[in-house]
Amino acid sequence: MNTIAANLQGVISRIEKSAREAGRDPRDIVLVAVTKTFGPDAIRAAHAAGQRDFGESYMQEALEKIPGLADLDLVWHFIGPIQSNKTRPIAESFAWVHSVDRVKIAERLSAQRPAALPPLQVCIEVNVSGEATKAGVAPEEVRAIAKAVSRMARIRLRGLMAIPELTEDAALQRKRFASLRELRDTLNRDGLALDTLSMGMSDDFEAAIAAGSTIVRVGTAIFGPRVR
Ligand SMILES: *Cc1c(COP(=O)(O)O)cnc(C)c1O
């Protein structure tokens, strides 16, 4: 078994273990393999080992890779910052976008989503740790944006995404993930139907699963450290 296949198997085992410990069905958690900075060979190796969902955070880099992998049955997730003048290639090339943080971005994605493709699956990115430098919507602003996005024709609003601050403090980590889940539950009581919590990366996906994550986005633990 190559390194990527072995790492992938290790991550899947850890996902299954955390799910079982939380009394959850491991099949309710989707692993997105984050391939930013890694080339097509790494993606092909992960695909050969059974991986289907892949995440990219830099649009230009993603657009250079995706066409050359069109022979594989991959599900592409855009998880990075979105510039409003760069929405069209995202609407055309991805199945999911996790990082919507403005109504205007969602409007453009909906307008530009090709009619031949199913609706774009969208999460709203929330700034759960309140860091000024972090991307994402402030928790108190999510409701208005979610209501607007949920009405857009070519978008299916699936849920919320967050990237909490890096911390060794396990209690703080749990608190951040729990706050995203509580926000999702509040919105659902308020009439939305959000089934997705995109939270958890290489260093914290087990805590995220314990808190209810349905999508974990894992790069380093599968592909090794990124050089840039
Ligand atoms: C890079 C990235 C990840 C994966 O991070 P790792 O720590 O390598 O697992 C997850 N989510 C987003 C938004 C990223 O940019």
PDB file of C-alpha atoms and ligand atoms in Angstrom:
ATOM      1  CA  MET A   1       0.000   0.000   0.000  1.00  0.00           C
ATOM      2  CA  ASN A   2       1.367   3.472  -0.830  1.00  0.00           C
ATOM      3  CA  THR A   3       1.661   6.191   1.819  1.00  0.00           C
ATOM      4  CA  ILE A   4      -1.435   8.083   0.703  1.00  0.00           C
ATOM      5  CA  ALA A   5      -3.560   4.925   0.743  1.00  0.00           C
ATOM      6  CA  ALA A   6      -2.234   4.002   4.195  1.00  0.00           C
ATOM      7  CA  ASN A   7      -2.801   7.511   5.577  1.00  0.00           C
ATOM      8  CA  LEU A   8      -6.282   7.586   4.085  1.00  0.00           C
ATOM      9  CA  GLN A   9      -7.135   4.270   5.705  1.00  0.00           C
ATOM     10  CA  GLY A  10      -5.835   5.607   9.026  1.00  0.00           C
ATOM     11  CA  VAL A  11      -8.005   8.729   8.795  1.00  0.00           C
ATOM     12  CA  ILE A  12     -11.078   6.663   7.856  1.00  0.00           C
ATOM     13  CA  SER A  13     -10.493   4.376  10.858  1.00  0.00           C
ATOM     14  CA  ARG A  14     -10.230   7.397  13.163  1.00  0.00           C
ATOM     15  CA  ILE A  15     -13.440   8.871  11.697  1.00  0.00           C
ATOM     16  CA  GLU A  16     -15.242   5.565  12.286  1.00  0.00           C
ATOM     17  CA  LYS A  17     -13.943   5.304  15.837  1.00  0.00           C
ATOM     18  CA  SER A  18     -14.924   8.889  16.758  1.00  0.00           C
ATOM     19  CA  ALA A  19     -18.351   8.404  15.210  1.00  0.00           C
ATOM     20  CA  ARG A  20     -18.980   5.207  17.166  1.00  0.00           C
ATOM     21  CA  GLU A  21     -17.780   6.821  20.401  1.00  0.00           C
ATOM     22  CA  ALA A  22     -20.256   9.641  19.802  1.00  0.00           C
ATOM     23  CA  GLY A  23     -23.059   7.147  19.113  1.00  0.00           C
ATOM     24  CA  ARG A  24     -23.170   8.217  15.459  1.00  0.00           C
ATOM     25  CA  ASP A  25     -23.265   6.278  12.194  1.00  0.00           C
ATOM     26  CA  PRO A  26     -19.874   6.690  10.480  1.00  0.00           C
ATOM     27  CA  ARG A  27     -21.699   6.789   7.125  1.00  0.00           C
ATOM     28  CA  ASP A  28     -23.159  10.162   8.134  1.00  0.00           C
ATOM     29  CA  ILE A  29     -19.687  11.732   7.919  1.00  0.00           C
ATOM     30  CA  VAL A  30     -18.154  12.613   4.554  1.00  0.00           C
ATOM     31  CA  LEU A  31     -14.389  12.870   4.282  1.00  0.00           C
ATOM     32  CA  VAL A  32     -13.222  15.612   1.921  1.00  0.00           C
ATOM     33  CA  ALA A  33      -9.554  15.095   1.008  1.00  0.00           C
ATOM     34  CA  VAL A  34      -7.965  18.550   0.781  1.00  0.00           C
ATOM     35  CA  THR A  35      -5.435  18.566  -2.057  1.00  0.00           C
ATOM     36  CA  LYS A  36      -4.242  22.172  -2.196  1.00  0.00           C
ATOM     37  CA  THR A  37      -0.531  22.310  -3.174  1.00  0.00           C
ATOM     38  CA  PHE A  38      -0.619  18.606  -4.153  1.00  0.00           C
ATOM     39  CA  GLY A  39      -0.545  17.489  -7.767  1.00  0.00           C
ATOM     40  CA  PRO A  40      -2.713  15.180  -9.849  1.00  0.00           C
ATOM     41  CA  ASP A  41      -0.657  12.100  -8.903  1.00  0.00           C
ATOM     42  CA  ALA A  42      -1.608  12.486  -5.232  1.00  0.00           C
ATOM     43  CA  ILE A  43      -5.262  12.873  -6.216  1.00  0.00           C
ATOM     44  CA  ARG A  44      -5.100   9.784  -8.432  1.00  0.00           C
ATOM     45  CA  ALA A  45      -3.500   7.778  -5.620  1.00  0.00           C
ATOM     46  CA  ALA A  46      -6.261   8.775  -3.207  1.00  0.00           C
ATOM     47  CA  HIS A  47      -8.921   8.008  -5.806  1.00  0.00           C
ATOM     48  CA  ALA A  48      -7.395   4.582  -6.426  1.00  0.00           C
ATOM     49  CA  ALA A  49      -7.670   3.988  -2.671  1.00  0.00           C
ATOM     50  CA  GLY A  50     -11.400   4.739  -2.805  1.00  0.00           C
ATOM     51  CA  GLN A  51     -11.572   8.478  -2.076  1.00  0.00           C
ATOM     52  CA  ARG A  52     -14.181  10.445  -4.084  1.00  0.00           C
ATOM     53  CA  ASP A  53     -14.630  13.878  -2.431  1.00  0.00           C
ATOM     54  CA  PHE A  54     -11.788  16.382  -2.890  1.00  0.00           C
ATOM     55  CA  GLY A  55     -11.351  19.957  -1.648  1.00  0.00           C
ATOM     56  CA  GLU A  56      -9.381  22.857  -3.072  1.00  0.00           C
ATOM     57  CA  SER A  57      -8.910  26.349  -1.596  1.00  0.00           C
ATOM     58  CA  TYR A  58      -7.152  28.277  -4.357  1.00  0.00           C
ATOM     59  CA  MET A  59      -9.192  28.769  -7.477  1.00  0.00           C
ATOM     60  CA  GLN A  60      -6.379  29.183  -9.987  1.00  0.00           C
ATOM     61  CA  GLU A  61      -4.620  26.084  -8.706  1.00  0.00           C
ATOM     62  CA  ALA A  62      -7.837  24.065  -8.757  1.00  0.00           C
ATOM     63  CA  LEU A  63      -8.651  25.084 -12.312  1.00  0.00           C
ATOM     64  CA  GLU A  64      -5.260  23.852 -13.436  1.00  0.00           C
ATOM     65  CA  LYS A  65      -5.880  20.407 -11.916  1.00  0.00           C
ATOM     66  CA  ILE A  66      -9.557  19.641 -12.435  1.00  0.00           C
ATOM     67  CA  PRO A  67      -9.674  19.286 -16.267  1.00  0.00           C
ATOM     68  CA  GLY A  68      -6.792  16.788 -16.265  1.00  0.00           C
ATOM     69  CA  LEU A  69      -8.700  14.564 -13.824  1.00  0.00           C
ATOM     70  CA  ALA A  70     -11.996  14.555 -15.727  1.00  0.00           C
ATOM     71  CA  ASP A  71     -11.633  10.809 -16.408  1.00  0.00           C
ATOM     72  CA  LEU A  72     -12.186  10.120 -12.683  1.00  0.00           C
ATOM     73  CA  ASP A  73     -15.547  10.233 -10.871  1.00  0.00           C
ATOM     74  CA  LEU A  74     -14.585  12.997  -8.415  1.00  0.00           C
ATOM     75  CA  VAL A  75     -16.776  15.311  -6.362  1.00  0.00           C
ATOM     76  CA  TRP A  76     -15.080  18.722  -6.085  1.00  0.00           C
ATOM     77  CA  HIS A  77     -15.551  21.004  -3.068  1.00  0.00           C
ATOM     78  CA  PHE A  78     -14.403  24.625  -3.112  1.00  0.00           C
ATOM     79  CA  ILE A  79     -13.356  25.563   0.438  1.00  0.00           C
ATOM     80  CA  GLY A  80     -11.286  28.744   0.021  1.00  0.00           C
ATOM     81  CA  PRO A  81     -11.806  32.486  -0.210  1.00  0.00           C
ATOM     82  CA  ILE A  82     -14.068  33.608  -3.074  1.00  0.00           C
ATOM     83  CA  GLN A  83     -13.514  36.817  -5.022  1.00  0.00           C
ATOM     84  CA  SER A  84     -16.725  38.150  -6.497  1.00  0.00           C
ATOM     85  CA  ASN A  85     -15.228  38.408  -9.995  1.00  0.00           C
ATOM     86  CA  LYS A  86     -14.109  34.740  -9.875  1.00  0.00           C
ATOM     87  CA  THR A  87     -17.406  33.014  -9.191  1.00  0.00           C
ATOM     88  CA  ARG A  88     -18.092  31.654 -12.681  1.00  0.00           C
ATOM     89  CA  PRO A  89     -15.384  28.957 -12.751  1.00  0.00           C
ATOM     90  CA  ILE A  90     -16.488  27.868  -9.276  1.00  0.00           C
ATOM     91  CA  ALA A  91     -20.116  27.609 -10.421  1.00  0.00           C
ATOM     92  CA  GLU A  92     -19.001  25.609 -13.459  1.00  0.00           C
ATOM     93  CA  SER A  93     -16.420  23.228 -11.966  1.00  0.00           C
ATOM     94  CA  PHE A  94     -17.469  22.397  -8.400  1.00  0.00           C
ATOM     95  CA  ALA A  95     -20.298  20.381  -6.830  1.00  0.00           C
ATOM     96  CA  TRP A  96     -19.978  22.080  -3.442  1.00  0.00           C
ATOM     97  CA  VAL A  97     -18.893  25.496  -2.124  1.00  0.00           C
ATOM     98  CA  HIS A  98     -18.240  25.662   1.629  1.00  0.00           C
ATOM     99  CA  SER A  99     -17.060  29.248   1.912  1.00  0.00           C
ATOM    100  CA  VAL A 100     -19.956  31.518   0.934  1.00  0.00           C
ATOM    101  CA  ASP A 101     -19.829  34.618   3.130  1.00  0.00           C
ATOM    102  CA  ARG A 102     -21.870  37.218   1.217  1.00  0.00           C
ATOM    103  CA  VAL A 103     -25.294  37.269  -0.431  1.00  0.00           C
ATOM    104  CA  LYS A 104     -23.745  38.841  -3.512  1.00  0.00           C
ATOM    105  CA  ILE A 105     -21.386  35.880  -3.975  1.00  0.00           C
ATOM    106  CA  ALA A 106     -24.282  33.430  -3.675  1.00  0.00           C
ATOM    107  CA  GLU A 107     -26.358  35.429  -6.184  1.00  0.00           C
ATOM    108  CA  ARG A 108     -23.552  35.234  -8.709  1.00  0.00           C
ATOM    109  CA  LEU A 109     -22.994  31.515  -8.110  1.00  0.00           C
ATOM    110  CA  SER A 110     -26.716  30.829  -8.564  1.00  0.00           C
ATOM    111  CA  ALA A 111     -26.914  32.923 -11.759  1.00  0.00           C
ATOM    112  CA  GLN A 112     -23.788  31.297 -13.188  1.00  0.00           C
ATOM    113  CA  ARG A 113     -24.535  27.680 -12.287  1.00  0.00           C
ATOM    114  CA  PRO A 114     -24.906  25.866 -15.632  1.00  0.00           C
ATOM    115  CA  ALA A 115     -28.434  24.595 -16.304  1.00  0.00           C
ATOM    116  CA  ALA A 116     -27.094  21.151 -17.221  1.00  0.00           C
ATOM    117  CA  LEU A 117     -25.652  20.623 -13.726  1.00  0.00           C
ATOM    118  CA  PRO A 118     -27.555  19.930 -10.506  1.00  0.00           C
ATOM    119  CA  PRO A 119     -27.893  22.860  -8.086  1.00  0.00           C
ATOM    120  CA  LEU A 120     -24.674  23.927  -6.378  1.00  0.00           C
ATOM    121  CA  GLN A 121     -24.446  22.577  -2.814  1.00  0.00           C
ATOM    122  CA  VAL A 122     -23.564  25.465  -0.520  1.00  0.00           C
ATOM    123  CA  CYS A 123     -22.460  26.075   3.054  1.00  0.00           C
ATOM    124  CA  ILE A 124     -22.167  29.484   4.685  1.00  0.00           C
ATOM    125  CA  GLU A 125     -18.824  30.057   6.376  1.00  0.00           C
ATOM    126  CA  VAL A 126     -19.163  31.306   9.947  1.00  0.00           C
ATOM    127  CA  ASN A 127     -16.483  33.084  11.967  1.00  0.00           C
ATOM    128  CA  VAL A 128     -17.079  31.169  15.213  1.00  0.00           C
ATOM    129  CA  SER A 129     -13.998  32.395  17.044  1.00  0.00           C
ATOM    130  CA  GLY A 130     -14.623  36.085  16.368  1.00  0.00           C
ATOM    131  CA  GLU A 131     -11.088  36.719  15.132  1.00  0.00           C
ATOM    132  CA  ALA A 132     -10.982  39.948  13.138  1.00  0.00           C
ATOM    133  CA  THR A 133      -8.679  38.419  10.547  1.00  0.00           C
ATOM    134  CA  LYS A 134     -10.796  35.320   9.944  1.00  0.00           C
ATOM    135  CA  ALA A 135     -13.026  34.805   6.952  1.00  0.00           C
ATOM    136  CA  GLY A 136     -16.691  34.110   7.472  1.00  0.00           C
ATOM    137  CA  VAL A 137     -19.888  35.711   8.621  1.00  0.00           C
ATOM    138  CA  ALA A 138     -20.425  36.834  12.232  1.00  0.00           C
ATOM    139  CA  PRO A 139     -22.823  34.378  13.950  1.00  0.00           C
ATOM    140  CA  GLU A 140     -25.511  37.060  14.408  1.00  0.00           C
ATOM    141  CA  GLU A 141     -25.518  37.765  10.668  1.00  0.00           C
ATOM    142  CA  VAL A 142     -25.884  34.160   9.505  1.00  0.00           C
ATOM    143  CA  ARG A 143     -29.672  34.003   9.743  1.00  0.00           C
ATOM    144  CA  ALA A 144     -30.339  36.822   7.264  1.00  0.00           C
ATOM    145  CA  ILE A 145     -27.809  35.473   4.769  1.00  0.00           C
ATOM    146  CA  ALA A 146     -29.042  31.889   5.121  1.00  0.00           C
ATOM    147  CA  LYS A 147     -32.654  32.945   4.480  1.00  0.00           C
ATOM    148  CA  ALA A 148     -31.619  34.813   1.337  1.00  0.00           C
ATOM    149  CA  VAL A 149     -29.397  32.011   0.034  1.00  0.00           C
ATOM    150  CA  SER A 150     -32.038  29.350   0.729  1.00  0.00           C
ATOM    151  CA  ARG A 151     -34.336  31.035  -1.807  1.00  0.00           C
ATOM    152  CA  MET A 152     -31.852  31.057  -4.693  1.00  0.00           C
ATOM    153  CA  ALA A 153     -32.841  28.987  -7.708  1.00  0.00           C
ATOM    154  CA  ARG A 154     -29.628  27.181  -8.627  1.00  0.00           C
ATOM    155  CA  ILE A 155     -28.284  26.723  -5.099  1.00  0.00           C
ATOM    156  CA  ARG A 156     -29.128  24.187  -2.457  1.00  0.00           C
ATOM    157  CA  LEU A 157     -28.211  25.568   0.947  1.00  0.00           C
ATOM    158  CA  ARG A 158     -26.914  22.585   2.914  1.00  0.00           C
ATOM    159  CA  GLY A 159     -25.426  24.046   6.074  1.00  0.00           C
ATOM    160  CA  LEU A 160     -22.612  25.855   7.828  1.00  0.00           C
ATOM    161  CA  MET A 161     -18.824  25.688   7.708  1.00  0.00           C
ATOM    162  CA  ALA A 162     -16.223  26.943  10.189  1.00  0.00           C
ATOM    163  CA  ILE A 163     -12.468  27.016  10.672  1.00  0.00           C
ATOM    164  CA  PRO A 164     -11.991  27.736  14.398  1.00  0.00           C
ATOM    165  CA  GLU A 165      -8.704  29.184  15.626  1.00  0.00           C
ATOM    166  CA  LEU A 166      -5.856  26.722  16.159  1.00  0.00           C
ATOM    167  CA  THR A 167      -5.735  25.786  19.809  1.00  0.00           C
ATOM    168  CA  GLU A 168      -4.364  23.108  22.104  1.00  0.00           C
ATOM    169  CA  ASP A 169      -7.248  23.844  24.454  1.00  0.00           C
ATOM    170  CA  ALA A 170      -9.625  20.915  23.936  1.00  0.00           C
ATOM    171  CA  ALA A 171     -12.459  22.565  25.857  1.00  0.00           C
ATOM    172  CA  LEU A 172     -12.272  25.678  23.692  1.00  0.00           C
ATOM    173  CA  GLN A 173     -12.155  23.486  20.596  1.00  0.00           C
ATOM    174  CA  ARG A 174     -15.337  21.682  21.674  1.00  0.00           C
ATOM    175  CA  LYS A 175     -16.998  24.983  22.494  1.00  0.00           C
ATOM    176  CA  ARG A 176     -16.362  26.355  18.993  1.00  0.00           C
ATOM    177  CA  PHE A 177     -17.694  23.247  17.269  1.00  0.00           C
ATOM    178  CA  ALA A 178     -20.711  23.125  19.586  1.00  0.00           C
ATOM    179  CA  SER A 179     -21.475  26.753  18.814  1.00  0.00           C
ATOM    180  CA  LEU A 180     -21.668  26.001  15.083  1.00  0.00           C
ATOM    181  CA  ARG A 181     -23.997  23.079  15.726  1.00  0.00           C
ATOM    182  CA  GLU A 182     -26.207  25.204  18.004  1.00  0.00           C
ATOM    183  CA  LEU A 183     -26.384  27.886  15.334  1.00  0.00           C
ATOM    184  CA  ARG A 184     -27.443  25.271  12.770  1.00  0.00           C
ATOM    185  CA  ASP A 185     -30.093  23.881  15.136  1.00  0.00           C
ATOM    186  CA  THR A 186     -31.433  27.382  15.852  1.00  0.00           C
ATOM    187  CA  LEU A 187     -31.744  28.112  12.130  1.00  0.00           C
ATOM    188  CA  ASN A 188     -33.574  24.813  11.610  1.00  0.00           C
ATOM    189  CA  ARG A 189     -36.053  25.637  14.376  1.00  0.00           C
ATOM    190  CA  ASP A 190     -36.528  28.875  12.508  1.00  0.00           C
ATOM    191  CA  GLY A 191     -37.652  27.144   9.310  1.00  0.00           C
ATOM    192  CA  LEU A 192     -34.473  26.252   7.456  1.00  0.00           C
ATOM    193  CA  ALA A 193     -33.513  22.629   6.728  1.00  0.00           C
ATOM    194  CA  LEU A 194     -29.737  22.489   7.099  1.00  0.00           C
ATOM    195  CA  ASP A 195     -28.299  18.970   7.244  1.00  0.00           C
ATOM    196  CA  THR A 196     -24.592  19.809   6.982  1.00  0.00           C
ATOM    197  CA  LEU A 197     -21.883  20.918   9.405  1.00  0.00           C
ATOM    198  CA  SER A 198     -18.544  21.237   7.614  1.00  0.00           C
ATOM    199  CA  MET A 199     -16.062  21.322  10.472  1.00  0.00           C
ATOM    200  CA  GLY A 200     -12.893  19.492  11.467  1.00  0.00           C
ATOM    201  CA  MET A 201      -9.420  19.365   9.863  1.00  0.00           C
ATOM    202  CA  SER A 202      -6.343  17.163  10.398  1.00  0.00           C
ATOM    203  CA  ASP A 203      -5.711  18.385  13.951  1.00  0.00           C
ATOM    204  CA  ASP A 204      -9.254  18.496  15.254  1.00  0.00           C
ATOM    205  CA  PHE A 205     -11.613  16.299  13.222  1.00  0.00           C
ATOM    206  CA  GLU A 206     -12.268  13.903  16.083  1.00  0.00           C
ATOM    207  CA  ALA A 207     -13.528  16.711  18.338  1.00  0.00           C
ATOM    208  CA  ALA A 208     -15.602  18.019  15.413  1.00  0.00           C
ATOM    209  CA  ILE A 209     -17.230  14.614  14.884  1.00  0.00           C
ATOM    210  CA  ALA A 210     -18.042  14.388  18.596  1.00  0.00           C
ATOM    211  CA  ALA A 211     -19.816  17.752  18.193  1.00  0.00           C
ATOM    212  CA  GLY A 212     -21.864  16.656  15.183  1.00  0.00           C
ATOM    213  CA  SER A 213     -19.734  17.360  12.111  1.00  0.00           C
ATOM    214  CA  THR A 214     -21.058  15.804   8.885  1.00  0.00           C
ATOM    215  CA  ILE A 215     -18.137  16.812   6.637  1.00  0.00           C
ATOM    216  CA  VAL A 216     -14.499  16.807   7.728  1.00  0.00           C
ATOM    217  CA  ARG A 217     -11.910  18.494   5.485  1.00  0.00           C
ATOM    218  CA  VAL A 218      -8.577  16.727   5.899  1.00  0.00           C
ATOM    219  CA  GLY A 219      -5.339  17.493   4.048  1.00  0.00           C
ATOM    220  CA  THR A 220      -2.093  17.004   5.975  1.00  0.00           C
ATOM    221  CA  ALA A 221      -3.128  13.749   7.681  1.00  0.00           C
ATOM    222  CA  ILE A 222      -3.630  12.179   4.232  1.00  0.00           C
ATOM    223  CA  PHE A 223      -1.076  13.834   1.956  1.00  0.00           C
ATOM    224  CA  GLY A 224       1.609  14.938   4.428  1.00  0.00           C
ATOM    225  CA  PRO A 225       2.855  18.465   5.180  1.00  0.00           C
ATOM    226  CA  ARG A 226       2.387  21.203   2.595  1.00  0.00           C
ATOM    227  CA  VAL A 227       5.567  22.844   1.384  1.00  0.00           C
ATOM    228  CA  ARG A 228       4.051  26.274   0.787  1.00  0.00           C
TER     229      ARG A 228
HETATM  230  C1  LIG B   1      -6.153  23.488   4.002  1.00  0.00           C
HETATM  231  C2  LIG B   1      -7.549  23.418   4.513  1.00  0.00           C
HETATM  232  C3  LIG B   1      -8.012  22.283   5.201  1.00  0.00           C
HETATM  233  C4  LIG B   1      -7.152  21.079   5.525  1.00  0.00           C
HETATM  234  O1  LIG B   1      -6.225  21.405   6.503  1.00  0.00           O
HETATM  235  P1  LIG B   1      -5.279  20.258   7.178  1.00  0.00           P
HETATM  236  O2  LIG B   1      -4.889  20.869   8.462  1.00  0.00           O
HETATM  237  O3  LIG B   1      -4.150  20.072   6.242  1.00  0.00           O
HETATM  238  O4  LIG B   1      -6.104  19.054   7.332  1.00  0.00           O
HETATM  239  C5  LIG B   1      -9.341  22.272   5.608  1.00  0.00           C
HETATM  240  N1  LIG B   1     -10.163  23.304   5.373  1.00  0.00           N
HETATM  241  C6  LIG B   1      -9.757  24.406   4.712  1.00  0.00           C
HETATM  242  C7  LIG B   1     -10.729  25.514   4.473  1.00  0.00           C
HETATM  243  C8  LIG B   1      -8.443  24.499   4.269  1.00  0.00           C
HETATM  244  O5  LIG B   1      -8.043  25.615   3.626  1.00  0.00           O
END
